[in-house]
Short mmCIF file of C-alpha atoms in Angstrom, two decimals:
data_model
loop_
_atom_site.label_atom_id
_atom_site.label_comp_id
_atom_site.label_asym_id
_atom_site.label_seq_id
_atom_site.Cartn_x
_atom_site.Cartn_y
_atom_site.Cartn_z
CA MET E 14 65.96 31.67 -24.10
CA GLU E 15 64.48 35.14 -22.82
CA ASN E 16 63.22 34.85 -18.95
CA PHE E 17 60.38 35.82 -17.61
CA PRO E 18 59.22 36.64 -14.59
CA VAL E 19 55.95 34.85 -12.97
CA LEU E 20 54.06 33.48 -9.74
CA PHE E 21 55.50 29.96 -9.07
CA TYR E 22 52.91 27.49 -7.91
CA ASP E 23 54.38 24.07 -6.57
CA GLY E 24 50.86 22.37 -5.88
CA TYR E 25 50.52 20.95 -2.23
CA SER E 26 50.30 25.42 -1.09
CA SER E 27 48.12 28.60 -2.00
CA THR E 28 51.51 29.91 -1.80
CA GLY E 29 52.00 31.88 -4.89
CA TYR E 30 56.63 32.06 -5.17
CA GLU E 31 58.05 34.60 -7.33
CA ALA E 32 60.13 32.81 -9.93
CA PHE E 33 61.73 33.38 -13.47
CA LEU E 34 60.56 31.33 -15.85
CA HIS E 35 63.72 30.05 -18.46
CA LEU E 36 61.94 29.13 -22.31
CA SER E 37 64.34 26.52 -23.49
CA ALA E 38 63.84 24.48 -26.94
CA ASP E 39 61.81 21.09 -25.03
CA CYS E 40 61.32 22.74 -22.34
CA TRP E 41 60.75 25.32 -18.88
CA VAL E 42 62.74 25.86 -16.49
CA ILE E 43 61.50 27.22 -12.81
CA HIS E 44 63.78 29.12 -10.63
CA TYR E 45 62.54 30.29 -6.72
CA GLN E 46 62.73 30.68 -4.27
CA ASP E 47 60.87 28.78 -1.72
CA GLN E 48 59.75 29.56 2.11
CA ASN E 49 63.08 28.55 3.22
CA GLN E 50 65.15 30.59 1.21
CA GLN E 51 66.62 28.39 -0.41
CA VAL E 52 66.94 27.82 -4.28
CA GLN E 53 64.45 25.51 -6.67
CA SER E 54 64.71 24.11 -9.97
CA VAL E 55 61.99 22.25 -11.43
CA ASN E 56 61.40 21.74 -14.94
CA TRP E 57 58.35 21.53 -17.33
CA MET E 58 58.33 19.22 -20.59
CA LEU E 59 56.72 21.23 -23.10
CA SER E 60 54.34 17.57 -23.84
CA LEU E 61 52.90 18.54 -20.06
CA VAL E 62 52.13 21.94 -20.50
CA ARG E 63 48.71 22.45 -20.67
CA LYS E 64 46.94 27.52 -20.80
CA VAL E 65 44.50 27.21 -18.75
CA GLU E 66 43.04 30.10 -19.08
CA ILE E 67 43.80 33.96 -19.32
CA ILE E 68 41.92 36.95 -17.73
CA GLN E 69 43.13 40.39 -16.39
CA ASN E 70 45.63 39.26 -19.31
CA ILE E 71 47.06 36.75 -16.18
CA THR E 72 48.00 33.93 -18.47
CA THR E 73 47.46 30.45 -16.40
CA PHE E 74 49.85 27.43 -17.16
CA ARG E 75 49.10 23.46 -15.81
CA TYR E 76 51.83 21.38 -15.48
CA GLY E 77 51.79 17.50 -14.81
CA SER E 78 48.95 15.46 -12.99
CA PHE E 79 48.13 16.09 -10.15
CA PRO E 80 49.08 17.62 -7.28
CA GLN E 81 49.71 20.61 -10.43
CA GLN E 82 52.17 22.51 -10.58
CA ALA E 83 50.70 26.10 -12.29
CA ILE E 84 52.46 29.52 -13.36
CA GLU E 85 50.90 32.90 -13.58
CA CYS E 86 52.56 35.95 -15.88
CA SER E 87 51.86 39.34 -16.55
CA ASN E 88 54.08 40.24 -19.38
CA LEU E 89 51.64 41.20 -21.99
CA ASP E 90 54.20 39.87 -24.66
CA PHE E 91 54.20 36.34 -22.92
CA VAL E 92 52.11 34.42 -24.57
CA THR E 93 52.81 36.50 -28.45
CA LEU E 94 56.83 35.14 -28.14
CA LEU E 95 55.10 31.95 -27.06
CA LYS E 96 53.63 31.08 -30.25
CA THR E 97 57.06 32.55 -32.07
CA HIS E 98 59.02 30.02 -30.22
CA TYR E 99 56.75 26.95 -30.21
CA PRO E 100 54.93 27.45 -32.67
CA HIS E 101 53.49 23.66 -33.35
CA ALA E 102 53.36 23.28 -29.23
CA ASP E 103 49.99 21.60 -27.92
CA PHE E 104 49.34 23.69 -25.38
CA LEU E 105 48.85 26.74 -28.08
CA LYS E 106 47.21 24.62 -30.70
CA SER E 107 43.47 25.97 -30.55
CA ASN E 108 41.15 23.23 -28.69
CA SER E 109 43.64 24.32 -25.91
CA LEU E 110 41.92 24.67 -22.40
CA GLU E 111 40.92 28.12 -22.79
CA LEU E 112 38.64 27.37 -25.86
CA ARG E 113 36.41 25.38 -24.26
CA GLY E 114 36.32 26.90 -21.56
CA TRP E 115 35.11 29.88 -23.36
CA LYS E 116 33.04 27.52 -26.10
CA ASN E 117 31.18 25.62 -22.22
CA ILE E 118 30.54 28.44 -21.07
CA VAL E 119 29.39 30.19 -24.28
CA ILE E 120 26.63 27.48 -23.95
CA ALA E 121 26.08 26.99 -20.60
CA VAL E 122 24.70 31.02 -20.78
CA LEU E 123 22.56 29.55 -23.68
CA LEU E 124 20.91 26.91 -22.33
CA LEU E 125 19.83 28.90 -19.32
CA ILE E 126 18.69 31.69 -21.55
CA ALA E 127 16.44 28.48 -23.26
CA LEU E 128 15.66 27.79 -20.10
CA LEU E 129 14.40 30.74 -18.61
CA ALA E 130 11.99 31.28 -22.06
CA THR E 131 10.12 28.28 -21.86
CA VAL E 132 9.64 29.01 -18.35
CA TYR E 133 8.80 32.18 -18.61
CA ILE E 134 6.52 31.01 -22.29
CA TYR E 135 4.91 27.94 -20.54
CA VAL E 136 5.73 27.25 -17.46
CA ILE E 137 4.79 30.00 -15.53
CA PRO E 138 1.20 30.57 -18.61
CA SER E 139 0.11 27.21 -16.79
CA ALA E 140 0.68 28.23 -13.43
CA ALA E 141 -0.69 31.35 -13.00
CA GLU E 142 -3.76 29.45 -14.51
CA PHE E 143 -3.50 27.05 -12.18
CA ILE E 144 -3.48 29.49 -9.28
CA ALA E 145 -6.77 31.48 -10.37
CA GLY E 146 -8.58 28.12 -10.35
CA LYS E 147 -7.50 27.53 -6.55
CA ILE E 148 -9.04 31.27 -5.90
CA PRO E 149 -12.26 31.20 -3.38
CA GLN E 150 -15.35 32.16 -4.82
CA GLU E 151 -15.80 34.74 -2.37
CA ILE E 152 -12.23 36.64 -3.20
CA GLU E 153 -13.48 35.88 -7.18
CA THR E 154 -16.61 37.36 -6.02
CA ASP E 155 -14.75 40.30 -5.53
CA ILE E 156 -12.56 40.44 -7.81
CA GLY E 157 -15.72 40.47 -10.52
CA ASP E 158 -16.98 43.24 -8.85
CA SER E 159 -13.63 45.58 -8.27
CA MET E 160 -13.25 44.98 -12.10
CA LEU E 161 -16.49 45.08 -13.01
CA ASN E 162 -16.65 49.41 -11.48
CA SER E 163 -12.62 49.37 -13.43
CA PHE E 164 -14.27 48.46 -16.66
CA THR E 165 -18.65 50.31 -16.80
CA ILE E 166 -15.89 53.90 -15.44
CA GLY E 167 -16.00 54.66 -19.45
CA SER E 168 -18.61 53.01 -20.26
CA GLU E 169 -23.11 54.68 -19.96
CA LYS E 170 -24.81 51.83 -18.47
CA ASP E 171 -28.40 50.79 -19.11
CA ALA E 172 -30.20 50.43 -16.11
CA LYS E 173 -34.27 49.22 -17.12
CA LEU E 174 -31.98 47.21 -19.78
CA THR E 175 -30.01 46.55 -16.84
CA PHE E 176 -33.55 45.12 -14.90
CA TYR E 177 -34.98 43.14 -17.84
CA LEU E 178 -32.13 40.80 -18.19
CA ASN E 179 -31.85 40.19 -14.58
CA LEU E 180 -34.85 39.96 -14.52
CA PHE E 181 -34.77 37.31 -17.64
CA ALA E 182 -32.28 35.64 -16.28
CA GLY E 183 -33.69 35.11 -13.23
CA LYS E 184 -35.50 32.74 -14.38
CA ILE E 185 -33.52 30.52 -15.97
CA ASN E 186 -31.36 27.64 -13.49
CA PHE E 187 -27.88 28.03 -14.78
CA ASN E 188 -26.64 24.99 -11.95
CA THR E 189 -23.14 27.37 -10.42
CA SER E 190 -23.12 28.60 -7.15
CA TYR E 191 -22.28 31.64 -8.46
CA PRO E 192 -24.59 34.89 -8.45
CA ILE E 193 -25.05 35.36 -12.65
CA GLU E 194 -25.31 39.76 -11.77
CA ILE E 195 -25.59 41.11 -16.02
CA THR E 196 -24.49 44.22 -17.07
CA VAL E 197 -26.38 45.97 -19.78
CA VAL E 198 -23.57 49.39 -21.22
CA LYS E 199 -24.58 51.10 -24.53
CA SER E 200 -21.69 50.68 -27.00
CA GLU E 201 -22.18 50.02 -30.24
CA GLN E 202 -20.45 47.21 -31.07
CA VAL E 203 -22.09 43.12 -30.73
CA ASN E 204 -20.22 42.30 -28.10
CA ALA E 205 -20.78 39.91 -25.04
CA PHE E 206 -18.91 39.08 -21.82
CA ALA E 207 -18.10 37.25 -18.33
CA LEU E 208 -16.31 39.03 -15.07
CA PRO E 209 -15.03 36.16 -13.17
CA GLY E 210 -17.53 35.48 -9.56
CA GLY E 211 -21.08 35.50 -12.14
CA LYS E 212 -20.30 39.10 -13.08
CA ILE E 213 -21.57 39.35 -17.37
CA VAL E 214 -21.38 42.99 -19.09
CA VAL E 215 -23.26 43.52 -22.74
CA ASN E 216 -23.71 45.26 -24.84
CA ASP E 217 -26.71 46.66 -26.54
CA ALA E 218 -25.65 46.47 -29.68
CA ILE E 219 -26.54 42.96 -29.26
CA LEU E 220 -29.53 43.45 -27.85
CA LYS E 221 -31.41 44.60 -31.03
CA LYS E 222 -29.08 42.16 -33.43
CA ILE E 223 -31.06 38.84 -31.21
CA ASN E 224 -33.97 38.32 -32.62
CA SER E 225 -35.55 35.33 -29.65
CA PRO E 226 -35.57 34.42 -26.53
CA GLU E 227 -34.04 31.46 -26.73
CA GLU E 228 -31.39 32.91 -28.18
CA LEU E 229 -31.21 35.60 -25.81
CA ALA E 230 -31.25 32.14 -23.00
CA GLY E 231 -28.17 30.65 -25.38
CA LEU E 232 -26.01 33.83 -25.04
CA LEU E 233 -26.56 33.90 -21.68
CA SER E 234 -26.60 30.51 -21.04
CA HIS E 235 -22.75 30.44 -22.70
CA GLU E 236 -21.71 33.82 -20.43
CA ALA E 237 -23.04 31.63 -17.70
CA ALA E 238 -21.36 28.76 -18.49
CA HIS E 239 -16.59 30.64 -18.67
CA ILE E 240 -18.69 32.19 -15.24
CA GLU E 241 -19.07 28.24 -13.86
CA TYR E 242 -15.41 26.99 -15.29
CA LYS E 243 -13.98 30.01 -14.61
CA HIS E 244 -12.50 31.03 -17.96
CA SER E 245 -12.53 34.54 -18.02
CA LEU E 246 -10.53 34.70 -14.47
CA LYS E 247 -7.82 32.06 -16.18
CA SER E 248 -7.19 33.90 -19.08
CA ILE E 249 -6.41 37.05 -18.23
CA SER E 250 -4.42 35.43 -15.35
CA LYS E 251 -2.92 33.49 -18.00
CA SER E 252 -1.79 36.11 -20.40
CA LEU E 253 -0.78 38.47 -17.65
CA SER E 254 0.91 35.59 -16.00
CA GLY E 255 4.22 37.94 -15.89
CA TYR E 256 3.11 40.06 -13.32
CA ILE E 257 1.14 37.56 -11.57
CA PHE E 258 4.16 35.69 -10.93
CA ILE E 259 7.19 39.10 -9.86
CA SER E 260 3.90 39.02 -7.01
CA LEU E 261 4.33 35.64 -5.98
CA ILE E 262 7.90 35.91 -5.97
CA PHE E 263 7.64 39.33 -3.88
CA ASN E 264 5.06 37.75 -0.89
CA ASP E 265 2.39 40.32 -2.86
CA ILE E 266 -1.15 38.74 -2.24
CA ASN E 267 -2.66 42.57 -3.50
CA GLY E 268 -0.88 43.17 -6.25
CA ILE E 269 -2.56 40.00 -7.70
CA THR E 270 -5.28 41.87 -7.33
CA THR E 271 -4.86 44.98 -8.29
CA VAL E 272 -2.88 43.45 -11.76
CA LEU E 273 -6.18 42.19 -12.41
CA ILE E 274 -8.09 45.26 -11.97
CA ASP E 275 -6.26 47.78 -13.54
CA ASN E 276 -6.57 45.44 -17.02
CA ALA E 277 -10.08 45.09 -16.85
CA ASN E 278 -10.67 46.53 -19.65
CA ALA E 279 -9.09 43.42 -21.43
CA LEU E 280 -11.64 41.12 -20.08
CA ASN E 281 -13.79 43.12 -23.64
CA ASN E 282 -11.00 42.14 -25.89
CA LEU E 283 -10.01 38.35 -23.76
CA ARG E 284 -9.59 35.40 -26.90
CA TYR E 285 -10.93 31.97 -25.09
CA SER E 286 -9.32 29.13 -26.98
CA ARG E 287 -11.21 27.24 -28.69
CA SER E 288 -11.55 24.14 -26.59
CA LEU E 289 -12.72 26.74 -24.32
CA GLU E 290 -15.47 27.66 -26.35
CA ALA E 291 -15.96 24.51 -26.56
CA ASP E 292 -16.99 23.59 -23.81
CA ALA E 293 -19.02 26.78 -22.71
CA ASP E 294 -21.24 25.05 -25.42
CA LEU E 295 -21.57 22.23 -24.54
CA ARG E 296 -22.01 23.38 -21.09
CA ALA E 297 -24.77 26.61 -22.16
CA LEU E 298 -26.84 23.09 -24.80
CA GLN E 299 -27.21 21.82 -21.44
CA THR E 300 -28.44 24.12 -19.40
CA MET E 301 -30.67 25.12 -22.05
CA GLU E 302 -31.64 21.50 -21.86
CA LYS E 303 -32.26 20.54 -18.64
CA ASN E 304 -34.88 24.44 -18.18
CA ARG E 305 -36.84 23.35 -21.27
CA ILE E 306 -35.27 25.24 -24.28
CA SER E 307 -34.75 25.30 -27.60
CA GLN E 308 -31.29 25.08 -28.53
CA GLN E 309 -32.29 26.30 -31.43
CA GLY E 310 -31.25 29.20 -30.23
CA LEU E 311 -27.71 29.45 -30.43
CA VAL E 312 -28.18 27.63 -33.92
CA SER E 313 -29.49 30.85 -34.25
CA LEU E 314 -27.71 33.36 -32.42
CA PHE E 315 -24.06 30.98 -33.82
CA THR E 316 -25.82 31.84 -36.98
CA MET E 317 -26.70 34.90 -36.58
CA LEU E 318 -23.27 36.16 -35.88
CA ASP E 319 -21.50 34.15 -38.22
CA SER E 320 -23.26 35.83 -41.54
CA LYS E 321 -23.39 39.33 -40.87
CA ASP E 322 -20.10 41.94 -41.74
CA GLY E 323 -18.42 44.79 -40.62
CA PHE E 324 -16.46 45.42 -37.61
CA ASN E 325 -19.09 46.59 -35.60
CA TYR E 326 -19.68 41.84 -35.24
CA LEU E 327 -15.78 41.35 -35.85
CA LYS E 328 -15.41 42.17 -31.63
CA PHE E 329 -17.64 39.43 -30.86
CA LEU E 330 -16.00 37.05 -33.32
CA SER E 331 -12.58 37.86 -32.52
CA THR E 332 -14.06 37.62 -28.40
CA HIS E 333 -15.55 34.26 -28.96
CA PRO E 334 -14.49 32.76 -31.98
CA LEU E 335 -17.37 30.55 -34.46
CA THR E 336 -16.25 27.38 -36.47
CA GLU E 337 -17.93 25.36 -38.61
CA GLU E 338 -17.74 22.92 -36.13
CA ARG E 339 -18.70 24.20 -33.18
CA ILE E 340 -22.24 25.43 -35.43
CA ARG E 341 -21.91 22.19 -36.56
CA LYS E 342 -22.25 20.16 -33.20
CA ALA E 343 -25.22 22.98 -31.99
CA ARG E 344 -27.43 22.06 -34.71
CA LYS E 345 -26.76 18.46 -33.95
CA SER E 346 -27.91 18.82 -30.25
CA ALA E 347 -30.70 21.07 -31.13
CA GLN E 348 -32.08 18.13 -33.89
CA ASN E 349 -31.32 15.98 -30.70
CA GLN E 350 -33.55 17.61 -28.92
CA LYS E 351 -37.30 15.71 -27.51
CA LYS E 352 -38.01 17.82 -24.16
CA ILE E 353 -38.92 21.38 -25.65
CA SER E 354 -40.81 23.96 -23.50
CA GLU E 355 -43.86 27.24 -24.47
CA LYS E 356 -41.23 29.95 -21.53
CA LYS E 357 -44.01 32.37 -21.53
CA ASP E 358 -41.83 34.02 -18.89
CA LEU E 359 -39.36 34.57 -20.67
CA GLU E 360 -41.39 36.03 -23.73
CA LEU E 361 -42.92 38.45 -21.23
CA ILE E 362 -39.58 39.91 -20.36
CA TRP E 363 -38.15 39.33 -23.82
CA GLN E 364 -41.19 41.95 -25.26
CA GLN E 365 -40.22 44.43 -22.26
CA ILE E 366 -36.88 44.31 -23.57
CA LYS E 367 -37.48 44.57 -27.15
CA ASN E 368 -40.18 47.34 -26.22
CA GLN E 369 -36.95 48.99 -24.49
CA LEU E 370 -34.30 48.51 -27.32
CA ASP E 371 -37.54 50.20 -29.95
CA LYS E 372 -37.75 53.12 -27.95
CA LYS E 373 -34.33 53.93 -28.18
CA SER E 374 -34.39 53.25 -31.60
CA ASP E 375 -36.84 55.70 -32.00
#
């Protein structure tokens, strides 16, 4: 059979020796000169030969147990010729170390991709939400101020309604350390949403649909609850977790703030989960209970929003998903409410709000 030039490793050193491989029916014979220039011959029994890998057209075979000998051959016809002479040899079968090695590599890559996907989808958003919950109130308030400025650049503020709504909110004890500040903007969309740090944005369209001071108190109490629980900051941080994660990697705290501010408009479309809405509902009902405001106002608000059709109402419903369960719990709480007081101060301010709305509709 043919002789092939190979590089031989004796297993005792990393030095490779130029050698010739002679193929015979039952063994391979390797002839080489050692470091003392002495000609040496090594016999490999075919049953102990193992093909390890093919890298850049170099085929590697190993032999025996530790310390393993090895040969490397760069002849492109080498493997083809081996398949011709040894069609049933174990070292050429499909379950060789080479194929198993590639399978292991593919499996490892797939597992790594799955791990990274899991981290990106589940771990990073949860971590971003956790970090958002730990942001000091002073910083959160600054973020809210910047987000409000960014949001209102393209909106028209109603100064008089803003004044009266803040006057109205000042009569309610929201039991929060955040300074509640309301901004009314002109918009045909029936919506209201909370910003981090105590800011609430109310579209004048929703004020036109509200029928009583109790409904308005319910709306503001609900949004104040989102603020107290940091729902808006946590939710937007979760949705922008990828950007925030990159900022954290580079220790760019200012970058986190910039990402939040640049995406202020996202809060207008931010959808709260059912659990967050349930938490806000419960706190809103508690606020109305402590202020002796009829909780029926929140029930009426929900009923009004739930019964309306059309695009204008979809904005509020898409960001504050109403369910029968939410309405049922609010109605049950209102039925069990014992202490309700007439709120003449809220009624007077509410009349001023309605007067302003009537003037604009004339």
